[in-house]
PDB file of C-alpha atoms in Angstrom:
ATOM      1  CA  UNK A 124     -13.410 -16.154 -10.872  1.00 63.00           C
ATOM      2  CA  UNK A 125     -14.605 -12.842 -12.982  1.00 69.00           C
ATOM      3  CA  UNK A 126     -16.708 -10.839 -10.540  1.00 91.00           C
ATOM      4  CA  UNK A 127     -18.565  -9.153 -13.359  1.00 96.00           C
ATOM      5  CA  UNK A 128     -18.727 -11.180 -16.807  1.00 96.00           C
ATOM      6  CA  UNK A 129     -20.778 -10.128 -19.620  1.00 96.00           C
ATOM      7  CA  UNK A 130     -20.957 -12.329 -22.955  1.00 96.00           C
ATOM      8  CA  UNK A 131     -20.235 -11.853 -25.970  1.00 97.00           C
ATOM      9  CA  UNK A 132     -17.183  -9.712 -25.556  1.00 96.00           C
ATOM     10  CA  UNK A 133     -17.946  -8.769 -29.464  1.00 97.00           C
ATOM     11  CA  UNK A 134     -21.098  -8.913 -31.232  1.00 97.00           C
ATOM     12  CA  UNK A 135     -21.290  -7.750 -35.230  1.00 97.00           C
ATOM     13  CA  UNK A 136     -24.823  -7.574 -36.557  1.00 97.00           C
ATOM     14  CA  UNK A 137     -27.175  -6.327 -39.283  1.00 97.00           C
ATOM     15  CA  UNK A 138     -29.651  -2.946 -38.895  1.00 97.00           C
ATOM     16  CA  UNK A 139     -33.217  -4.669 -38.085  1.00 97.00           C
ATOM     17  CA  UNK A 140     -32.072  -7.371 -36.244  1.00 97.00           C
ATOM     18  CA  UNK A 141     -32.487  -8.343 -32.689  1.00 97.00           C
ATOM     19  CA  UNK A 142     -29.819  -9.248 -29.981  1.00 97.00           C
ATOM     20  CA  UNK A 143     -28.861 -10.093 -26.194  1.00 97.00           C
ATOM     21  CA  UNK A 144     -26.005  -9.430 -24.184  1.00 98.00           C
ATOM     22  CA  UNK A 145     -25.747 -11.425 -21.067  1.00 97.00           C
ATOM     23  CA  UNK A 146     -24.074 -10.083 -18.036  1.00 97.00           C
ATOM     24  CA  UNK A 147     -23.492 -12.271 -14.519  1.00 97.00           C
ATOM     25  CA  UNK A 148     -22.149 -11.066 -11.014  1.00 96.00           C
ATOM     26  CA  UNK A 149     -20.708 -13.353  -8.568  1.00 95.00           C
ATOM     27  CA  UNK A 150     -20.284 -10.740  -5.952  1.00 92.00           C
ATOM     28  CA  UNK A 151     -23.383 -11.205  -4.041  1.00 92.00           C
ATOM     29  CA  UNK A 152     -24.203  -7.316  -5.135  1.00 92.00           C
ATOM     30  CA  UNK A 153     -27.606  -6.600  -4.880  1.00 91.00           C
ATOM     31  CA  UNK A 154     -27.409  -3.561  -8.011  1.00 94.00           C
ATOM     32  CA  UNK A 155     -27.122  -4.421 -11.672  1.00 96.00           C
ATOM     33  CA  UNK A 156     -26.284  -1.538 -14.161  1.00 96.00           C
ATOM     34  CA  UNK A 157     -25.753  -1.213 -18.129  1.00 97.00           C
ATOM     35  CA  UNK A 158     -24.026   2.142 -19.378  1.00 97.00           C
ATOM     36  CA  UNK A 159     -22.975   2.705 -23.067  1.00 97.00           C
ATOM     37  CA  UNK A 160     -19.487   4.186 -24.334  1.00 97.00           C
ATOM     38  CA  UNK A 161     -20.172   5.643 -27.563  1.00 95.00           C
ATOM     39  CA  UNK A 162     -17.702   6.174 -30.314  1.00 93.00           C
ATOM     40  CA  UNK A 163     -16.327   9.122 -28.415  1.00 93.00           C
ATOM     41  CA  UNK A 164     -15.407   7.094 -25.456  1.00 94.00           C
ATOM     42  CA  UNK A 165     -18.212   8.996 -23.505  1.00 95.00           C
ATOM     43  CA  UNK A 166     -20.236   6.772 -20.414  1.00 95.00           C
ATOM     44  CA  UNK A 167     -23.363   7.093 -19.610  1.00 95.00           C
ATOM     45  CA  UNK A 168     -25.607   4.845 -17.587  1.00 94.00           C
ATOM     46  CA  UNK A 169     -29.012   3.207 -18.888  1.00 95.00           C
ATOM     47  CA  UNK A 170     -30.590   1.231 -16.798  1.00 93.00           C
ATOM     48  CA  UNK A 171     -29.861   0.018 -12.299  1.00 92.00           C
ATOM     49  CA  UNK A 172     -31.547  -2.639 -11.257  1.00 92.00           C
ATOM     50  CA  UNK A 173     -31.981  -3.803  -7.661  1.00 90.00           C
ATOM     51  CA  UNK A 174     -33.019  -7.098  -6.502  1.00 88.00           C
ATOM     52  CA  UNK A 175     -34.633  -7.195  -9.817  1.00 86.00           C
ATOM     53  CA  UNK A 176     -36.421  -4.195  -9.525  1.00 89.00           C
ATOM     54  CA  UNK A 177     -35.681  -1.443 -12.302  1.00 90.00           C
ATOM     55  CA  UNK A 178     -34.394   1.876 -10.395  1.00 89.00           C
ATOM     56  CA  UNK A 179     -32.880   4.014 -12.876  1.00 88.00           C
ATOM     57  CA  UNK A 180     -34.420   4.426 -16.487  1.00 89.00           C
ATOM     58  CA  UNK A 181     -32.567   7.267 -18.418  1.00 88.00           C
ATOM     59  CA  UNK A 182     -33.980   8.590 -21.857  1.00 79.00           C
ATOM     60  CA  UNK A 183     -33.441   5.458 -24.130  1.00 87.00           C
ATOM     61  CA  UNK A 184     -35.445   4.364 -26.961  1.00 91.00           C
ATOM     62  CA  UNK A 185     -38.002   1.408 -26.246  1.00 92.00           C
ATOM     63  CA  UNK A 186     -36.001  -0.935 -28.375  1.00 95.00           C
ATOM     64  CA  UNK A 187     -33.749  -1.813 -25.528  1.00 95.00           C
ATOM     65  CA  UNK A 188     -35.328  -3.678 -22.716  1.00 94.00           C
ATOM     66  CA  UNK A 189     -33.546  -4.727 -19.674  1.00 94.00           C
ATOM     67  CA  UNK A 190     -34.403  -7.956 -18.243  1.00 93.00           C
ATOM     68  CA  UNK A 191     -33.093  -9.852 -14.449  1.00 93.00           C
ATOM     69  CA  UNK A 192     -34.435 -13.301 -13.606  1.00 92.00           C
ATOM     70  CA  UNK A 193     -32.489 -12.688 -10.255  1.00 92.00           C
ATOM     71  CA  UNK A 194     -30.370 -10.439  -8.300  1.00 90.00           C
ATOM     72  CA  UNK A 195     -27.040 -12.101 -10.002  1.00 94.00           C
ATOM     73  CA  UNK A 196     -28.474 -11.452 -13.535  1.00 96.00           C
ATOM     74  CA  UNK A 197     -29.192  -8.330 -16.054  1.00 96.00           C
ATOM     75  CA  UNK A 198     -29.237  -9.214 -19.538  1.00 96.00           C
ATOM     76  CA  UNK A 199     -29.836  -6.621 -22.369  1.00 97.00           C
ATOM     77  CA  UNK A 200     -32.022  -6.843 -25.095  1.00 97.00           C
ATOM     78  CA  UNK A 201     -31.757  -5.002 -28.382  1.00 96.00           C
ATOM     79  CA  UNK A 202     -34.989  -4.502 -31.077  1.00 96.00           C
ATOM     80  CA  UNK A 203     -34.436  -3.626 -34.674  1.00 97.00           C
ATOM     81  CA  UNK A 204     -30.840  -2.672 -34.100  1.00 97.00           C
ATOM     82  CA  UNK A 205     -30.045   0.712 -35.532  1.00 96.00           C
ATOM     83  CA  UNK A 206     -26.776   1.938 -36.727  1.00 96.00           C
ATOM     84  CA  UNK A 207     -26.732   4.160 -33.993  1.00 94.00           C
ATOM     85  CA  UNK A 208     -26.693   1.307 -31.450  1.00 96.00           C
ATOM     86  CA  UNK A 209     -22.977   0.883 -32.546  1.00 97.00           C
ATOM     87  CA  UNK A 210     -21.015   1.413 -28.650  1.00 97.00           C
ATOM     88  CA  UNK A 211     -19.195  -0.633 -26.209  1.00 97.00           C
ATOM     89  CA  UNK A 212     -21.825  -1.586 -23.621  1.00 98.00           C
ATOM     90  CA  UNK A 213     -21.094  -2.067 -19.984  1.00 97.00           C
ATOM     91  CA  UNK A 214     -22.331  -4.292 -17.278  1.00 97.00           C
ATOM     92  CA  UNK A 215     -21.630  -3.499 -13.448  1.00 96.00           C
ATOM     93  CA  UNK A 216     -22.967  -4.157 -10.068  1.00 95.00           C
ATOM     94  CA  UNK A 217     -22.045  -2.562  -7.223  1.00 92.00           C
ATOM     95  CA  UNK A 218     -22.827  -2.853  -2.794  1.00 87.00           C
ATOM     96  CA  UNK A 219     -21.406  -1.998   0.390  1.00 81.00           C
ATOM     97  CA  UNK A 220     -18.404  -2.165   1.434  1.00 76.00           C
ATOM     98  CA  UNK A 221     -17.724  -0.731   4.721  1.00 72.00           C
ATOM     99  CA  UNK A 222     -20.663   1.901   4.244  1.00 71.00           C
ATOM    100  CA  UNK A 223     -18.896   2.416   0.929  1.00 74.00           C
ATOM    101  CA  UNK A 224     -20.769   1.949  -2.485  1.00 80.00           C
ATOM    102  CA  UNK A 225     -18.132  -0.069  -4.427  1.00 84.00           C
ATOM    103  CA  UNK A 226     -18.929  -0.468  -7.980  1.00 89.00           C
ATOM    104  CA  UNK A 227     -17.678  -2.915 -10.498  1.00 92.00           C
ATOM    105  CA  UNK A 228     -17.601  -3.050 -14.545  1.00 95.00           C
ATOM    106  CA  UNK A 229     -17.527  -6.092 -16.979  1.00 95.00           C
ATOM    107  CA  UNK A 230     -14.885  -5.991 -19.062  1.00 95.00           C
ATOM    108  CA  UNK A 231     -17.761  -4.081 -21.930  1.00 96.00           C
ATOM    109  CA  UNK A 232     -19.854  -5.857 -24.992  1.00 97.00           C
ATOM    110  CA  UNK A 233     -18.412  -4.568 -28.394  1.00 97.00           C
ATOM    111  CA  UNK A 234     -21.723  -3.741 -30.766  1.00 97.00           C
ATOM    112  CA  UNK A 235     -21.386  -3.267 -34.108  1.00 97.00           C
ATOM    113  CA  UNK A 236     -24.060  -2.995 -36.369  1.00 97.00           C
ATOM    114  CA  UNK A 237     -23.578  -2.891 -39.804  1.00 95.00           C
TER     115      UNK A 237
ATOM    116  CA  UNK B 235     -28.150  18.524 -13.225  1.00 74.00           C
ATOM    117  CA  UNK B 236     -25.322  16.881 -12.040  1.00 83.00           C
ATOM    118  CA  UNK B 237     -22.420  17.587 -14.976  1.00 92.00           C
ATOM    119  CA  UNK B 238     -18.677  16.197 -14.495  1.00 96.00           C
ATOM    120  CA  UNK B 239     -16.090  18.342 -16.554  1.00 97.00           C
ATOM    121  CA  UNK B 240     -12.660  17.166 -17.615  1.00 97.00           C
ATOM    122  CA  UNK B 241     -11.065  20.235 -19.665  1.00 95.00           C
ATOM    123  CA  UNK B 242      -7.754  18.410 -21.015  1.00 96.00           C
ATOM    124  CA  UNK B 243      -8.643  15.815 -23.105  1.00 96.00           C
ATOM    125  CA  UNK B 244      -5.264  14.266 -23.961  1.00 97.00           C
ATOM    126  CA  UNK B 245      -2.043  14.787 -22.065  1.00 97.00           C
ATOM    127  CA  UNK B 246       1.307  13.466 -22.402  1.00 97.00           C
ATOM    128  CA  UNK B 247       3.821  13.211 -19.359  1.00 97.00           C
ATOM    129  CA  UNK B 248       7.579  11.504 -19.321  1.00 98.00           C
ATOM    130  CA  UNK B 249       8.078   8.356 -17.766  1.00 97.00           C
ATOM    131  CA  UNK B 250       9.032   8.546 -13.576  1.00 97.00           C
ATOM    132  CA  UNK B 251       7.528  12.602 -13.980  1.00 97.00           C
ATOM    133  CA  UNK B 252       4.582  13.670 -12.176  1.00 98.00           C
ATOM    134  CA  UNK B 253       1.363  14.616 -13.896  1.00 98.00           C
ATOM    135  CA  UNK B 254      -1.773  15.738 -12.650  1.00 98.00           C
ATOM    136  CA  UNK B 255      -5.518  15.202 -14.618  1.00 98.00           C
ATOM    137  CA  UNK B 256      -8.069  17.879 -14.078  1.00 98.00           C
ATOM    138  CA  UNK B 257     -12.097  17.783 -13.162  1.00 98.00           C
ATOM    139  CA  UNK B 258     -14.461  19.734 -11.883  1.00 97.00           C
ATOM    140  CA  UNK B 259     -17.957  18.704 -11.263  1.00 96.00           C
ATOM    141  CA  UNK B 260     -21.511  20.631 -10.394  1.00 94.00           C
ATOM    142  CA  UNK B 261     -23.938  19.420  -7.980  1.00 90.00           C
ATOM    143  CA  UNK B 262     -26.472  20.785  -5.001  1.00 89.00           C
ATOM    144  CA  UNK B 263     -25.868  17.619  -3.165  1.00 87.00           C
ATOM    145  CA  UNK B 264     -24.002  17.215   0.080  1.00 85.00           C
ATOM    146  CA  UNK B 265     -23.360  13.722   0.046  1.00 87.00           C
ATOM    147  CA  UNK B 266     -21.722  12.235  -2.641  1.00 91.00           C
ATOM    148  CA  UNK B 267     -18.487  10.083  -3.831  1.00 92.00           C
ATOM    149  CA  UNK B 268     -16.109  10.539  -6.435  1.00 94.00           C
ATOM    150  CA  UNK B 269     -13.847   8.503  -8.586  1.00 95.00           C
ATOM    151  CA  UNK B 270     -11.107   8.244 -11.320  1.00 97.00           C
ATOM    152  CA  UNK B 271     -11.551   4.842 -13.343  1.00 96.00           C
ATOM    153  CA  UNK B 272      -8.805   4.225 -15.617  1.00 97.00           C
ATOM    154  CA  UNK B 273      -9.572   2.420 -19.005  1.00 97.00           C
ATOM    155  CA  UNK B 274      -6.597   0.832 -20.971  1.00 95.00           C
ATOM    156  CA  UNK B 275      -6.880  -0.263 -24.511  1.00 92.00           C
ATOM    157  CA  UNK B 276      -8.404  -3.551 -22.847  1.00 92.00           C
ATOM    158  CA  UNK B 277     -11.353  -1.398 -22.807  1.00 94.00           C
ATOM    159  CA  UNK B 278     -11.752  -2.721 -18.801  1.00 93.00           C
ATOM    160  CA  UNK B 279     -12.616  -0.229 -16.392  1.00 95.00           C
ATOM    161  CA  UNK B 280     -10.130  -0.410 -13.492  1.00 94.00           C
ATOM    162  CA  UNK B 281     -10.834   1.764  -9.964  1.00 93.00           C
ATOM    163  CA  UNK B 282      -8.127   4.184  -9.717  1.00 96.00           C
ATOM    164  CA  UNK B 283      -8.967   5.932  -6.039  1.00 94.00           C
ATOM    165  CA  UNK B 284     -11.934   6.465  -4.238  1.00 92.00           C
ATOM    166  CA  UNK B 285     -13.567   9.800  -2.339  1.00 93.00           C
ATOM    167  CA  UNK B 286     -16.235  10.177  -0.360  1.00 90.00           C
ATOM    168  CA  UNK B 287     -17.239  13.927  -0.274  1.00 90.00           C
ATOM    169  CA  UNK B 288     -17.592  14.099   3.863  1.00 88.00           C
ATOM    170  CA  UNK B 289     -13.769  12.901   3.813  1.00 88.00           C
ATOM    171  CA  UNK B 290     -11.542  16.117   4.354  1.00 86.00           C
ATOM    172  CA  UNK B 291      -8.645  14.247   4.042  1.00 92.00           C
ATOM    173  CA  UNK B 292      -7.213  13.336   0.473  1.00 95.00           C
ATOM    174  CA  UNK B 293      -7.693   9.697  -1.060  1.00 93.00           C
ATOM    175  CA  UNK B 294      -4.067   7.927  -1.915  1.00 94.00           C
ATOM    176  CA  UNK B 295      -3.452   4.971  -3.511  1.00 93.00           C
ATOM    177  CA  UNK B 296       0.252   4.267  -3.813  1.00 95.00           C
ATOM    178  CA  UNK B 297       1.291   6.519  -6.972  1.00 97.00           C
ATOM    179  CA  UNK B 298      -1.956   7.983  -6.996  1.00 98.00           C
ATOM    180  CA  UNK B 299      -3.815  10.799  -4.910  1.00 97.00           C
ATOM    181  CA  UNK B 300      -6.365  13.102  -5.393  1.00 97.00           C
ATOM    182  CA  UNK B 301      -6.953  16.794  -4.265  1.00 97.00           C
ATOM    183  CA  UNK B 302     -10.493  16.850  -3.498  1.00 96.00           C
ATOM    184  CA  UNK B 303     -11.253  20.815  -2.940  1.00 95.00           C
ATOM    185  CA  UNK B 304     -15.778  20.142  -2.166  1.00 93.00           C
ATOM    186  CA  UNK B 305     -15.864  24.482  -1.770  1.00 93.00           C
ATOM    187  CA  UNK B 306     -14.542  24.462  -5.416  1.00 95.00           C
ATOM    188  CA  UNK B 307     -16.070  21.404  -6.525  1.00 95.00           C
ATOM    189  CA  UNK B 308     -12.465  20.203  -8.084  1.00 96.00           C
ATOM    190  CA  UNK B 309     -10.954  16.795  -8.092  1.00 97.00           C
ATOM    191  CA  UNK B 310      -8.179  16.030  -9.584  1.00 98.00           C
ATOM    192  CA  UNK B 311      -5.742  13.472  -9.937  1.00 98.00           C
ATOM    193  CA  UNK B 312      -1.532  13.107  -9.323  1.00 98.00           C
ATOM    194  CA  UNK B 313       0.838  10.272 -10.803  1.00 98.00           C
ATOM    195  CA  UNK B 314       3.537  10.216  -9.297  1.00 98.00           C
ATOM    196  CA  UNK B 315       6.420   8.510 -10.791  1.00 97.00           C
ATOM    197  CA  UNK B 316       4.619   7.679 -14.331  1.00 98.00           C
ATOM    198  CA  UNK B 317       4.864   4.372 -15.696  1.00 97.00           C
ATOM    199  CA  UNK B 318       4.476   3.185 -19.423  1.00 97.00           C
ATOM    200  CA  UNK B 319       1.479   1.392 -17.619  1.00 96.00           C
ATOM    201  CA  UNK B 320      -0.332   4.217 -17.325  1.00 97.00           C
ATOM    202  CA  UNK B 321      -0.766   4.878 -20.460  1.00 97.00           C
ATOM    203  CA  UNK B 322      -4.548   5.162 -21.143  1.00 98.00           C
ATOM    204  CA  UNK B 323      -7.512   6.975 -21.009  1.00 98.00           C
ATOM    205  CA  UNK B 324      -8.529   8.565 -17.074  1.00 98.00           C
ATOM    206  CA  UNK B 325     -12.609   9.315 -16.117  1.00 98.00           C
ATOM    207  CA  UNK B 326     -13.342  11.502 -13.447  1.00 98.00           C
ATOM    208  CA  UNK B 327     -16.679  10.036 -12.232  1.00 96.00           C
ATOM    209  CA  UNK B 328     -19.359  11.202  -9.692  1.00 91.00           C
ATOM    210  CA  UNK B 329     -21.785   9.345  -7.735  1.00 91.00           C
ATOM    211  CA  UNK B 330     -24.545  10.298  -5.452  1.00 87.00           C
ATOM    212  CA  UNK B 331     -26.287   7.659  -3.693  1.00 86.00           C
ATOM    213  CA  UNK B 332     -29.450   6.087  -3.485  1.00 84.00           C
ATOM    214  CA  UNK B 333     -30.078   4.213  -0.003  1.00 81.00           C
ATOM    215  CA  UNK B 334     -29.465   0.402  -0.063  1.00 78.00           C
ATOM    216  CA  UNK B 335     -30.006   1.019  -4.069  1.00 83.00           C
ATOM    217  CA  UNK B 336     -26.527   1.942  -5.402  1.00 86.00           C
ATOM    218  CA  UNK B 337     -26.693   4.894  -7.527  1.00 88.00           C
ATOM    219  CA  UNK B 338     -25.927   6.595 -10.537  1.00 89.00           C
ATOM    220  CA  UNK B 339     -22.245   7.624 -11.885  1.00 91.00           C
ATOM    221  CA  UNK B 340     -22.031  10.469 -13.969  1.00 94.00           C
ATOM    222  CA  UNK B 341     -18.784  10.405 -15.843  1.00 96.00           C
ATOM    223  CA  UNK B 342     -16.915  12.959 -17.605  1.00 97.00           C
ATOM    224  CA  UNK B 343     -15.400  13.125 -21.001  1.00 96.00           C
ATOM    225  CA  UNK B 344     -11.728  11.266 -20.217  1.00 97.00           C
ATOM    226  CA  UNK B 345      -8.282  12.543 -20.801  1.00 98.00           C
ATOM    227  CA  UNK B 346      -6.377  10.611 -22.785  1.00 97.00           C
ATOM    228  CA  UNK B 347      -2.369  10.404 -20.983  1.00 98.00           C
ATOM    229  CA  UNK B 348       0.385   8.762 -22.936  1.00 98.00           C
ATOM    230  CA  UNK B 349       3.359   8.133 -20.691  1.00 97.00           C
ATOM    231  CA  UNK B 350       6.432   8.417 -22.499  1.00 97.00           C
ATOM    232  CA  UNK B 351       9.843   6.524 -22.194  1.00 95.00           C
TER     233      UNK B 351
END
């Protein structure tokens, strides 16, 4: 029944290594976003996709490469994890609703790299 | 640039008193929406109230409403009637559009409120 699920909900790791998070919508939305929440609890968005086309692309590193086999799906994937990489990431989606954009988070993707 | 500004970063109200959370954003654009997402130590991002920036009219949401002033660029938020609920961290959020694409929230820093019995 969640509208926006990501997986894992926690994900502890090593500097170097490589990792996914997988994030699902159910809501028929046709946008797909990741933001991060560093340590200070500050958001900021990463990537949009739509339809599986990649719309927004802020200033972050190479390593992390967004991927959507369909509408329904954005997973993340993380290169040679850095120390730095240590947030709570966030999947959402969002569409129309009543000519309003309505947006929608995952409940967020604990990183931790040690 | 589009910047969102929350100056109180923690605030503490009594339980069934009113509060009100601060933020002030900057942009050259004339259509736009705004928000205030509330995050509890579940870490899940929950919709507090909705504004679209052609609205005149205030956005209210039971306990919650918003005095959206567009000349000021100022948006803040009233809780009425505080519950120990409420307790958690409050983003003032800002959104302009892209057509049939979504778009792109900017957030601001959060204020922290602890509701107290």
């Amino acid at each position: 029944d969640t509208a926006v699920s990501q997986t894992p909900k926690y994900l502890v790791t090593q500097m170097g290594n490589d990792k996914s998070i997988k994030c699902e919508q159910n809501l028929g939305h046709d946008t797909m976003y990741w933001y991060k929440q560093d340590s200070k609890k500050f958001l900021k968005i990463m990537f949009s996709y739509n339809n599986k086309e990649l719309i927004i692309n802020e200033t972050v590193p190479n390593r992390f490469s967004p991927k959507s086999p369909d509408k329904a799906h954005l997973n993340l994937h993380i290169n040679s994890l850095e120390l730095g990489d240590s947030a709570v990431y966030f999947c959402a989606s969002s569409g129309q609703d009543r000519g309003v954009e309505k947006l929608f988070f995952g409940s967020g993707t604990q990183l931790s790299v040690l | 640039a589009q910047t969102v500004t929350q100056s109180q970063p923690e605030m503490s109200v009594q339980e069934a008193e009113t509060v009100t959370l601060s933020c002030t954003y900057d942009t050259s654009e004339n259509n736009y929406y705004l928000f205030w997402y509330k995050q509890p130590p579940s870490r899940q991002m929950i919709l507090v109230i909705r504004q679209e920036a052609y609205k005149q009219q205030n956005a209210t949401e039971n306990r919650f409403s918003v005095n959206f002033q567009k000349a000021a660029k100022s948006f803040s938020l009233k809780i009425s009637d505080s519950q120990l609920g409420d307790t958690a961290m409050y983003f003032c959020a800002f959104m302009i559009p892209i057509y049939n694409q979504g778009g792109k929230l900017i957030f601001g820093q959060g204020t922290e409120l602890s509701v107290k019995p």
